[in-house]
Amino acid sequence: MKKVIYLGILISFLSCKKAEHSLVEDNLLEDTQKSEVQLETQAEYQLPEYSFITKNDISFRTEAVVEAPVNKRFSYKFLVSNKITREQIKLLFSKLIKEITSEDKDIDDITIWLYSDKELVEGTYDVAMATWGPEDGEVTKNIAVSNNRESYKLEITISDNLEEYLKNKSEKKVSLGLTYDLRKNIYQELANTETRARAKLDKIYPYTANFDTDNYANKLDELTKKYEKEISKKYKIDTKTMNEIYEEGDKNGWYNY
C-alpha cells in the first residue's frame, strides 16, 4: 500500500516537473521571439533618413546565345542623410536587399549606390555602395534558372574618411543661417561692389590732368558702401554677417573672375 502511494506521489511530482519544464521552454521561446522583434524594431529605428532616386535595368544573358537565360540585374540609387554612420549603412543595405528580393525573387544581381546629395547622382557614389551576388561574381545559367542563392554574398564599400567628409559637407551646407551656395553668391556680389562703383564713377569723373584723386576715392568709398547696404537689405543680413562672408570668401577663394 505504501509503495502504491509513493509511486502515485512520484508520478505526480514528475508530471509537475515536466509541465514546469515545458512552461520554461515556452517562456524562453516567447522571450527569444520578443528579443528578435525588439532587435528588428531597434534596427529600423536606427536607420537614417533615405529616399529612392533611380532604378536601372542592366540585365544581360548568361551566355552569348538567344536561348540563354537572363541574368536579371539592376542598379539602384538612394539619397541618404549626411548624418548617416557606418553601422547604419550596413543596416540600410541589408534592409534594402531584403525588400528588393522579397518583391522580385527572380532578381539575380543587385548594385546599390548611396549619395548624400542629389546633385551627385550622375557620378559615382559619395557615401557607399553594395553589391549582392555570387561570391565569385558570376551569375551562371544554373543560378539564373534555379534562383539558388547559397553562394551569394553582400559586399559593402564605404567611402574613405566618410565621417570627416560628411561633417565638412554639412558645415558647408548651412552657416550663419545661410546655405553654402547662397553665401558664395553673396560674397561674389559683395566683391563686385567696388567694380560696379568704379564703372559708374569713371563716367561721371573721367580722368583728366586736373583729376581730383581724393574726391574720387571718397566717392568710390561712398558708392561701394551704398551697394553693400543694398546687398545687406536684399539678403536680410547685418554688417557682422556680411563681414564674416567676406572673410570666408577670401579664405576659400570664391572670387568670380
PDB file of C-alpha atoms in Angstrom:
ATOM      1  CA  MET A   1       0.000   0.000   0.000  1.00  0.00           C
ATOM      2  CA  LYS A   2       2.789   2.398   0.930  1.00  0.00           C
ATOM      3  CA  LYS A   3       4.549   1.580  -2.347  1.00  0.00           C
ATOM      4  CA  VAL A   4       1.423   2.443  -4.323  1.00  0.00           C
ATOM      5  CA  ILE A   5       1.093   5.789  -2.514  1.00  0.00           C
ATOM      6  CA  TYR A   6       4.791   6.514  -3.040  1.00  0.00           C
ATOM      7  CA  LEU A   7       4.550   5.738  -6.756  1.00  0.00           C
ATOM      8  CA  GLY A   8       1.493   7.974  -7.049  1.00  0.00           C
ATOM      9  CA  ILE A   9       3.322  10.855  -5.381  1.00  0.00           C
ATOM     10  CA  LEU A  10       6.410  10.293  -7.583  1.00  0.00           C
ATOM     11  CA  ILE A  11       4.345  10.251 -10.800  1.00  0.00           C
ATOM     12  CA  SER A  12       2.530  13.390  -9.714  1.00  0.00           C
ATOM     13  CA  PHE A  13       5.859  15.107  -8.910  1.00  0.00           C
ATOM     14  CA  LEU A  14       7.409  14.148 -12.249  1.00  0.00           C
ATOM     15  CA  SER A  15       4.308  15.338 -14.108  1.00  0.00           C
ATOM     16  CA  CYS A  16       4.545  18.715 -12.390  1.00  0.00           C
ATOM     17  CA  LYS A  17       8.246  18.920 -13.232  1.00  0.00           C
ATOM     18  CA  LYS A  18       7.514  18.086 -16.866  1.00  0.00           C
ATOM     19  CA  ALA A  19       4.791  20.722 -17.040  1.00  0.00           C
ATOM     20  CA  GLU A  20       7.100  23.224 -15.350  1.00  0.00           C
ATOM     21  CA  HIS A  21       9.898  22.402 -17.786  1.00  0.00           C
ATOM     22  CA  SER A  22       7.523  22.808 -20.732  1.00  0.00           C
ATOM     23  CA  LEU A  23       6.392  26.165 -19.341  1.00  0.00           C
ATOM     24  CA  VAL A  24      10.023  27.307 -19.033  1.00  0.00           C
ATOM     25  CA  GLU A  25      10.688  26.291 -22.645  1.00  0.00           C
ATOM     26  CA  ASP A  26       7.597  28.170 -23.811  1.00  0.00           C
ATOM     27  CA  ASN A  27       8.678  31.247 -21.873  1.00  0.00           C
ATOM     28  CA  LEU A  28      12.190  31.048 -23.313  1.00  0.00           C
ATOM     29  CA  LEU A  29      10.797  30.731 -26.845  1.00  0.00           C
ATOM     30  CA  GLU A  30       8.482  33.675 -26.251  1.00  0.00           C
ATOM     31  CA  ASP A  31      11.337  35.766 -24.807  1.00  0.00           C
ATOM     32  CA  THR A  32      13.546  34.887 -27.793  1.00  0.00           C
ATOM     33  CA  GLN A  33      10.829  35.892 -30.231  1.00  0.00           C
ATOM     34  CA  LYS A  34      10.304  39.134 -28.347  1.00  0.00           C
ATOM     35  CA  SER A  35      14.047  39.826 -28.415  1.00  0.00           C
ATOM     36  CA  GLU A  36      14.184  39.249 -32.159  1.00  0.00           C
ATOM     37  CA  VAL A  37      11.256  41.610 -32.716  1.00  0.00           C
ATOM     38  CA  GLN A  38      12.884  44.199 -30.447  1.00  0.00           C
ATOM     39  CA  LEU A  39      16.167  43.900 -32.359  1.00  0.00           C
ATOM     40  CA  GLU A  40      14.363  44.345 -35.683  1.00  0.00           C
ATOM     41  CA  THR A  41      12.450  47.318 -34.299  1.00  0.00           C
ATOM     42  CA  GLN A  42      15.652  48.804 -32.903  1.00  0.00           C
ATOM     43  CA  ALA A  43      17.401  48.305 -36.246  1.00  0.00           C
ATOM     44  CA  GLU A  44      14.517  50.032 -38.042  1.00  0.00           C
ATOM     45  CA  TYR A  45      14.651  52.856 -35.548  1.00  0.00           C
ATOM     46  CA  GLN A  46      18.391  53.282 -36.065  1.00  0.00           C
ATOM     47  CA  LEU A  47      18.113  53.583 -39.847  1.00  0.00           C
ATOM     48  CA  PRO A  48      18.869  57.031 -41.267  1.00  0.00           C
ATOM     49  CA  GLU A  49      16.513  59.037 -43.446  1.00  0.00           C
ATOM     50  CA  TYR A  50      16.709  57.851 -47.043  1.00  0.00           C
ATOM     51  CA  SER A  51      14.776  58.107 -50.296  1.00  0.00           C
ATOM     52  CA  PHE A  52      14.752  56.289 -53.624  1.00  0.00           C
ATOM     53  CA  ILE A  53      16.215  58.109 -56.638  1.00  0.00           C
ATOM     54  CA  THR A  54      16.536  55.774 -59.616  1.00  0.00           C
ATOM     55  CA  LYS A  55      16.445  52.144 -60.717  1.00  0.00           C
ATOM     56  CA  ASN A  56      18.369  50.978 -63.789  1.00  0.00           C
ATOM     57  CA  ASP A  57      17.943  47.681 -65.632  1.00  0.00           C
ATOM     58  CA  ILE A  58      21.386  46.349 -66.616  1.00  0.00           C
ATOM     59  CA  SER A  59      20.350  42.752 -67.315  1.00  0.00           C
ATOM     60  CA  PHE A  60      22.102  40.560 -69.889  1.00  0.00           C
ATOM     61  CA  ARG A  61      22.101  36.926 -70.976  1.00  0.00           C
ATOM     62  CA  THR A  62      24.316  34.473 -69.115  1.00  0.00           C
ATOM     63  CA  GLU A  63      25.656  33.149 -72.418  1.00  0.00           C
ATOM     64  CA  ALA A  64      26.064  34.593 -75.907  1.00  0.00           C
ATOM     65  CA  VAL A  65      23.120  32.666 -77.330  1.00  0.00           C
ATOM     66  CA  VAL A  66      19.494  33.693 -77.724  1.00  0.00           C
ATOM     67  CA  GLU A  67      18.232  30.722 -75.689  1.00  0.00           C
ATOM     68  CA  ALA A  68      20.420  31.533 -72.666  1.00  0.00           C
ATOM     69  CA  PRO A  69      18.586  32.661 -69.517  1.00  0.00           C
ATOM     70  CA  VAL A  70      18.851  36.288 -68.478  1.00  0.00           C
ATOM     71  CA  ASN A  71      20.975  37.453 -65.579  1.00  0.00           C
ATOM     72  CA  LYS A  72      18.333  39.755 -64.103  1.00  0.00           C
ATOM     73  CA  ARG A  73      20.496  42.591 -62.874  1.00  0.00           C
ATOM     74  CA  PHE A  74      19.532  46.023 -61.507  1.00  0.00           C
ATOM     75  CA  SER A  75      21.294  49.016 -60.014  1.00  0.00           C
ATOM     76  CA  TYR A  76      19.643  51.366 -57.527  1.00  0.00           C
ATOM     77  CA  LYS A  77      20.490  54.832 -56.275  1.00  0.00           C
ATOM     78  CA  PHE A  78      19.319  56.242 -52.937  1.00  0.00           C
ATOM     79  CA  LEU A  79      19.703  59.597 -51.227  1.00  0.00           C
ATOM     80  CA  VAL A  80      20.664  59.372 -47.536  1.00  0.00           C
ATOM     81  CA  SER A  81      21.047  61.785 -44.654  1.00  0.00           C
ATOM     82  CA  ASN A  82      24.517  63.305 -44.244  1.00  0.00           C
ATOM     83  CA  LYS A  83      24.319  62.197 -40.606  1.00  0.00           C
ATOM     84  CA  ILE A  84      24.484  58.522 -41.553  1.00  0.00           C
ATOM     85  CA  THR A  85      27.007  56.305 -39.720  1.00  0.00           C
ATOM     86  CA  ARG A  86      28.914  53.223 -40.846  1.00  0.00           C
ATOM     87  CA  GLU A  87      26.732  50.981 -38.680  1.00  0.00           C
ATOM     88  CA  GLN A  88      23.577  52.465 -40.196  1.00  0.00           C
ATOM     89  CA  ILE A  89      24.944  51.962 -43.706  1.00  0.00           C
ATOM     90  CA  LYS A  90      25.235  48.202 -43.110  1.00  0.00           C
ATOM     91  CA  LEU A  91      21.731  48.039 -41.631  1.00  0.00           C
ATOM     92  CA  LEU A  92      20.304  50.026 -44.529  1.00  0.00           C
ATOM     93  CA  PHE A  93      21.906  47.869 -47.221  1.00  0.00           C
ATOM     94  CA  SER A  94      20.605  44.704 -45.542  1.00  0.00           C
ATOM     95  CA  LYS A  95      17.108  46.168 -45.358  1.00  0.00           C
ATOM     96  CA  LEU A  96      17.119  47.311 -48.996  1.00  0.00           C
ATOM     97  CA  ILE A  97      18.377  43.957 -50.302  1.00  0.00           C
ATOM     98  CA  LYS A  98      15.723  42.155 -48.266  1.00  0.00           C
ATOM     99  CA  GLU A  99      12.961  44.407 -49.621  1.00  0.00           C
ATOM    100  CA  ILE A 100      14.139  44.190 -53.250  1.00  0.00           C
ATOM    101  CA  THR A 101      14.491  40.395 -53.255  1.00  0.00           C
ATOM    102  CA  SER A 102      11.141  39.986 -51.468  1.00  0.00           C
ATOM    103  CA  GLU A 103       9.417  41.917 -54.240  1.00  0.00           C
ATOM    104  CA  ASP A 104      11.268  40.104 -57.035  1.00  0.00           C
ATOM    105  CA  LYS A 105      12.599  36.629 -56.217  1.00  0.00           C
ATOM    106  CA  ASP A 106      13.997  36.247 -59.760  1.00  0.00           C
ATOM    107  CA  ILE A 107      16.456  39.105 -59.438  1.00  0.00           C
ATOM    108  CA  ASP A 108      20.000  37.732 -59.741  1.00  0.00           C
ATOM    109  CA  ASP A 109      22.355  40.652 -59.196  1.00  0.00           C
ATOM    110  CA  ILE A 110      21.939  43.933 -57.305  1.00  0.00           C
ATOM    111  CA  THR A 111      24.109  47.045 -57.009  1.00  0.00           C
ATOM    112  CA  ILE A 112      23.107  49.892 -54.693  1.00  0.00           C
ATOM    113  CA  TRP A 113      24.741  53.319 -54.525  1.00  0.00           C
ATOM    114  CA  LEU A 114      24.190  55.787 -51.697  1.00  0.00           C
ATOM    115  CA  TYR A 115      24.528  59.556 -52.137  1.00  0.00           C
ATOM    116  CA  SER A 116      24.476  62.448 -49.681  1.00  0.00           C
ATOM    117  CA  ASP A 117      23.491  64.967 -52.369  1.00  0.00           C
ATOM    118  CA  LYS A 118      21.048  64.592 -55.264  1.00  0.00           C
ATOM    119  CA  GLU A 119      23.302  66.761 -57.433  1.00  0.00           C
ATOM    120  CA  LEU A 120      25.936  63.993 -57.360  1.00  0.00           C
ATOM    121  CA  VAL A 121      23.784  61.122 -58.649  1.00  0.00           C
ATOM    122  CA  GLU A 122      25.087  61.350 -62.212  1.00  0.00           C
ATOM    123  CA  GLY A 123      28.515  60.373 -60.928  1.00  0.00           C
ATOM    124  CA  THR A 124      29.871  57.674 -58.649  1.00  0.00           C
ATOM    125  CA  TYR A 125      28.589  57.253 -55.081  1.00  0.00           C
ATOM    126  CA  ASP A 126      29.970  59.561 -52.395  1.00  0.00           C
ATOM    127  CA  VAL A 127      28.739  57.616 -49.330  1.00  0.00           C
ATOM    128  CA  ALA A 128      28.804  53.883 -50.011  1.00  0.00           C
ATOM    129  CA  MET A 129      27.951  51.105 -52.423  1.00  0.00           C
ATOM    130  CA  ALA A 130      26.926  47.473 -52.067  1.00  0.00           C
ATOM    131  CA  THR A 131      26.777  44.514 -54.417  1.00  0.00           C
ATOM    132  CA  TRP A 132      24.675  41.411 -53.873  1.00  0.00           C
ATOM    133  CA  GLY A 133      25.508  38.384 -55.994  1.00  0.00           C
ATOM    134  CA  PRO A 134      27.504  35.151 -56.163  1.00  0.00           C
ATOM    135  CA  GLU A 135      30.721  35.264 -54.158  1.00  0.00           C
ATOM    136  CA  ASP A 136      32.806  34.608 -57.277  1.00  0.00           C
ATOM    137  CA  GLY A 137      30.927  37.395 -59.083  1.00  0.00           C
ATOM    138  CA  GLU A 138      29.387  35.241 -61.833  1.00  0.00           C
ATOM    139  CA  VAL A 139      25.688  34.525 -62.273  1.00  0.00           C
ATOM    140  CA  THR A 140      25.724  31.247 -64.150  1.00  0.00           C
ATOM    141  CA  LYS A 141      22.979  29.713 -66.268  1.00  0.00           C
ATOM    142  CA  ASN A 142      22.102  27.333 -63.414  1.00  0.00           C
ATOM    143  CA  ILE A 143      21.854  30.157 -60.860  1.00  0.00           C
ATOM    144  CA  ALA A 144      19.658  32.245 -63.158  1.00  0.00           C
ATOM    145  CA  VAL A 145      17.295  29.314 -63.709  1.00  0.00           C
ATOM    146  CA  SER A 146      17.219  27.794 -60.205  1.00  0.00           C
ATOM    147  CA  ASN A 147      17.478  31.030 -58.175  1.00  0.00           C
ATOM    148  CA  ASN A 148      19.862  29.198 -55.861  1.00  0.00           C
ATOM    149  CA  ARG A 149      21.358  31.887 -53.603  1.00  0.00           C
ATOM    150  CA  GLU A 150      23.591  29.690 -51.422  1.00  0.00           C
ATOM    151  CA  SER A 151      26.765  31.216 -52.880  1.00  0.00           C
ATOM    152  CA  TYR A 152      25.516  34.811 -52.575  1.00  0.00           C
ATOM    153  CA  LYS A 153      27.283  37.451 -50.570  1.00  0.00           C
ATOM    154  CA  LEU A 154      26.636  41.115 -49.713  1.00  0.00           C
ATOM    155  CA  GLU A 155      29.772  43.195 -50.195  1.00  0.00           C
ATOM    156  CA  ILE A 156      29.831  46.761 -48.887  1.00  0.00           C
ATOM    157  CA  THR A 157      32.281  49.513 -49.792  1.00  0.00           C
ATOM    158  CA  ILE A 158      32.244  52.713 -47.726  1.00  0.00           C
ATOM    159  CA  SER A 159      33.992  55.886 -48.853  1.00  0.00           C
ATOM    160  CA  ASP A 160      37.306  56.694 -47.188  1.00  0.00           C
ATOM    161  CA  ASN A 161      37.150  59.318 -44.422  1.00  0.00           C
ATOM    162  CA  LEU A 162      33.350  59.244 -44.679  1.00  0.00           C
ATOM    163  CA  GLU A 163      32.681  60.859 -41.299  1.00  0.00           C
ATOM    164  CA  GLU A 164      35.066  63.760 -41.951  1.00  0.00           C
ATOM    165  CA  TYR A 165      33.715  64.216 -45.485  1.00  0.00           C
ATOM    166  CA  LEU A 166      30.070  64.350 -44.348  1.00  0.00           C
ATOM    167  CA  LYS A 167      30.916  66.632 -41.430  1.00  0.00           C
ATOM    168  CA  ASN A 168      32.662  69.132 -43.706  1.00  0.00           C
ATOM    169  CA  LYS A 169      29.849  68.856 -46.232  1.00  0.00           C
ATOM    170  CA  SER A 170      27.255  69.501 -43.540  1.00  0.00           C
ATOM    171  CA  GLU A 171      29.134  72.545 -42.289  1.00  0.00           C
ATOM    172  CA  LYS A 172      29.297  73.860 -45.842  1.00  0.00           C
ATOM    173  CA  LYS A 173      25.574  73.479 -46.265  1.00  0.00           C
ATOM    174  CA  VAL A 174      24.428  75.917 -43.599  1.00  0.00           C
ATOM    175  CA  SER A 175      26.344  78.591 -41.729  1.00  0.00           C
ATOM    176  CA  LEU A 176      25.196  81.956 -40.435  1.00  0.00           C
ATOM    177  CA  GLY A 177      21.693  80.743 -41.270  1.00  0.00           C
ATOM    178  CA  LEU A 178      22.609  80.664 -44.989  1.00  0.00           C
ATOM    179  CA  THR A 179      23.401  77.780 -47.320  1.00  0.00           C
ATOM    180  CA  TYR A 180      26.881  77.338 -48.740  1.00  0.00           C
ATOM    181  CA  ASP A 181      25.832  78.292 -52.282  1.00  0.00           C
ATOM    182  CA  LEU A 182      23.955  81.374 -51.080  1.00  0.00           C
ATOM    183  CA  ARG A 183      26.924  82.593 -49.024  1.00  0.00           C
ATOM    184  CA  LYS A 184      29.141  82.127 -52.059  1.00  0.00           C
ATOM    185  CA  ASN A 185      26.747  84.128 -54.242  1.00  0.00           C
ATOM    186  CA  ILE A 186      26.533  86.910 -51.649  1.00  0.00           C
ATOM    187  CA  TYR A 187      30.319  87.057 -51.436  1.00  0.00           C
ATOM    188  CA  GLN A 188      30.644  87.400 -55.194  1.00  0.00           C
ATOM    189  CA  GLU A 189      28.101  90.224 -55.215  1.00  0.00           C
ATOM    190  CA  LEU A 190      29.923  91.953 -52.353  1.00  0.00           C
ATOM    191  CA  ALA A 191      33.301  91.518 -54.044  1.00  0.00           C
ATOM    192  CA  ASN A 192      31.859  93.140 -57.165  1.00  0.00           C
ATOM    193  CA  THR A 193      30.613  96.306 -55.411  1.00  0.00           C
ATOM    194  CA  GLU A 194      33.842  98.250 -55.929  1.00  0.00           C
ATOM    195  CA  THR A 195      33.990  97.237 -59.600  1.00  0.00           C
ATOM    196  CA  ARG A 196      30.415  98.471 -60.075  1.00  0.00           C
ATOM    197  CA  ALA A 197      31.209 101.709 -58.252  1.00  0.00           C
ATOM    198  CA  ARG A 198      34.319 102.349 -60.385  1.00  0.00           C
ATOM    199  CA  ALA A 199      32.399 101.733 -63.600  1.00  0.00           C
ATOM    200  CA  LYS A 200      29.802 104.313 -62.624  1.00  0.00           C
ATOM    201  CA  LEU A 201      32.271 106.920 -61.293  1.00  0.00           C
ATOM    202  CA  ASP A 202      34.538 106.667 -64.333  1.00  0.00           C
ATOM    203  CA  LYS A 203      31.667 108.003 -66.422  1.00  0.00           C
ATOM    204  CA  ILE A 204      30.989 110.885 -64.004  1.00  0.00           C
ATOM    205  CA  TYR A 205      34.616 111.757 -63.246  1.00  0.00           C
ATOM    206  CA  PRO A 206      36.711 110.964 -66.333  1.00  0.00           C
ATOM    207  CA  TYR A 207      40.454 111.099 -65.793  1.00  0.00           C
ATOM    208  CA  THR A 208      41.971 114.485 -66.760  1.00  0.00           C
ATOM    209  CA  ALA A 209      45.069 116.495 -65.950  1.00  0.00           C
ATOM    210  CA  ASN A 210      43.218 118.109 -63.032  1.00  0.00           C
ATOM    211  CA  PHE A 211      41.761 114.837 -61.755  1.00  0.00           C
ATOM    212  CA  ASP A 212      40.870 115.078 -58.043  1.00  0.00           C
ATOM    213  CA  THR A 213      42.147 111.770 -56.658  1.00  0.00           C
ATOM    214  CA  ASP A 214      40.932 112.372 -53.079  1.00  0.00           C
ATOM    215  CA  ASN A 215      37.418 113.276 -54.186  1.00  0.00           C
ATOM    216  CA  TYR A 216      37.291 110.232 -56.461  1.00  0.00           C
ATOM    217  CA  ALA A 217      38.438 107.949 -53.619  1.00  0.00           C
ATOM    218  CA  ASN A 218      35.779 109.352 -51.259  1.00  0.00           C
ATOM    219  CA  LYS A 219      33.053 108.955 -53.870  1.00  0.00           C
ATOM    220  CA  LEU A 220      34.227 105.403 -54.565  1.00  0.00           C
ATOM    221  CA  ASP A 221      34.049 104.518 -50.879  1.00  0.00           C
ATOM    222  CA  GLU A 222      30.560 106.052 -50.535  1.00  0.00           C
ATOM    223  CA  LEU A 223      29.179 104.270 -53.579  1.00  0.00           C
ATOM    224  CA  THR A 224      30.753 100.944 -52.597  1.00  0.00           C
ATOM    225  CA  LYS A 225      29.154 101.148 -49.142  1.00  0.00           C
ATOM    226  CA  LYS A 226      25.833 102.040 -50.747  1.00  0.00           C
ATOM    227  CA  TYR A 227      25.947  98.892 -52.872  1.00  0.00           C
ATOM    228  CA  GLU A 228      26.892  96.833 -49.804  1.00  0.00           C
ATOM    229  CA  LYS A 229      23.836  98.162 -47.957  1.00  0.00           C
ATOM    230  CA  GLU A 230      21.647  97.195 -50.911  1.00  0.00           C
ATOM    231  CA  ILE A 231      23.015  93.644 -50.755  1.00  0.00           C
ATOM    232  CA  SER A 232      22.561  93.572 -46.978  1.00  0.00           C
ATOM    233  CA  LYS A 233      18.915  94.596 -47.393  1.00  0.00           C
ATOM    234  CA  LYS A 234      18.364  92.187 -50.286  1.00  0.00           C
ATOM    235  CA  TYR A 235      19.537  89.156 -48.287  1.00  0.00           C
ATOM    236  CA  LYS A 236      18.459  90.431 -44.842  1.00  0.00           C
ATOM    237  CA  ILE A 237      21.952  90.173 -43.346  1.00  0.00           C
ATOM    238  CA  ASP A 238      23.632  92.542 -40.887  1.00  0.00           C
ATOM    239  CA  THR A 239      27.121  94.058 -41.085  1.00  0.00           C
ATOM    240  CA  LYS A 240      28.640  91.333 -38.873  1.00  0.00           C
ATOM    241  CA  THR A 241      27.311  88.546 -41.125  1.00  0.00           C
ATOM    242  CA  MET A 242      28.443  90.433 -44.211  1.00  0.00           C
ATOM    243  CA  ASN A 243      31.984  90.762 -42.830  1.00  0.00           C
ATOM    244  CA  GLU A 244      32.068  87.048 -41.953  1.00  0.00           C
ATOM    245  CA  ILE A 245      31.019  86.176 -45.515  1.00  0.00           C
ATOM    246  CA  TYR A 246      33.794  88.452 -46.801  1.00  0.00           C
ATOM    247  CA  GLU A 247      36.267  86.607 -44.580  1.00  0.00           C
ATOM    248  CA  GLU A 248      35.016  83.137 -45.576  1.00  0.00           C
ATOM    249  CA  GLY A 249      35.091  84.021 -49.274  1.00  0.00           C
ATOM    250  CA  ASP A 250      38.619  85.460 -49.112  1.00  0.00           C
ATOM    251  CA  LYS A 251      39.820  82.368 -47.252  1.00  0.00           C
ATOM    252  CA  ASN A 252      38.268  79.923 -49.742  1.00  0.00           C
ATOM    253  CA  GLY A 253      38.973  81.868 -52.915  1.00  0.00           C
ATOM    254  CA  TRP A 254      35.396  82.474 -54.003  1.00  0.00           C
ATOM    255  CA  TYR A 255      36.444  85.170 -56.459  1.00  0.00           C
ATOM    256  CA  ASN A 256      34.284  85.259 -59.558  1.00  0.00           C
ATOM    257  CA  TYR A 257      36.746  86.352 -62.235  1.00  0.00           C
TER     258      TYR A 257
END
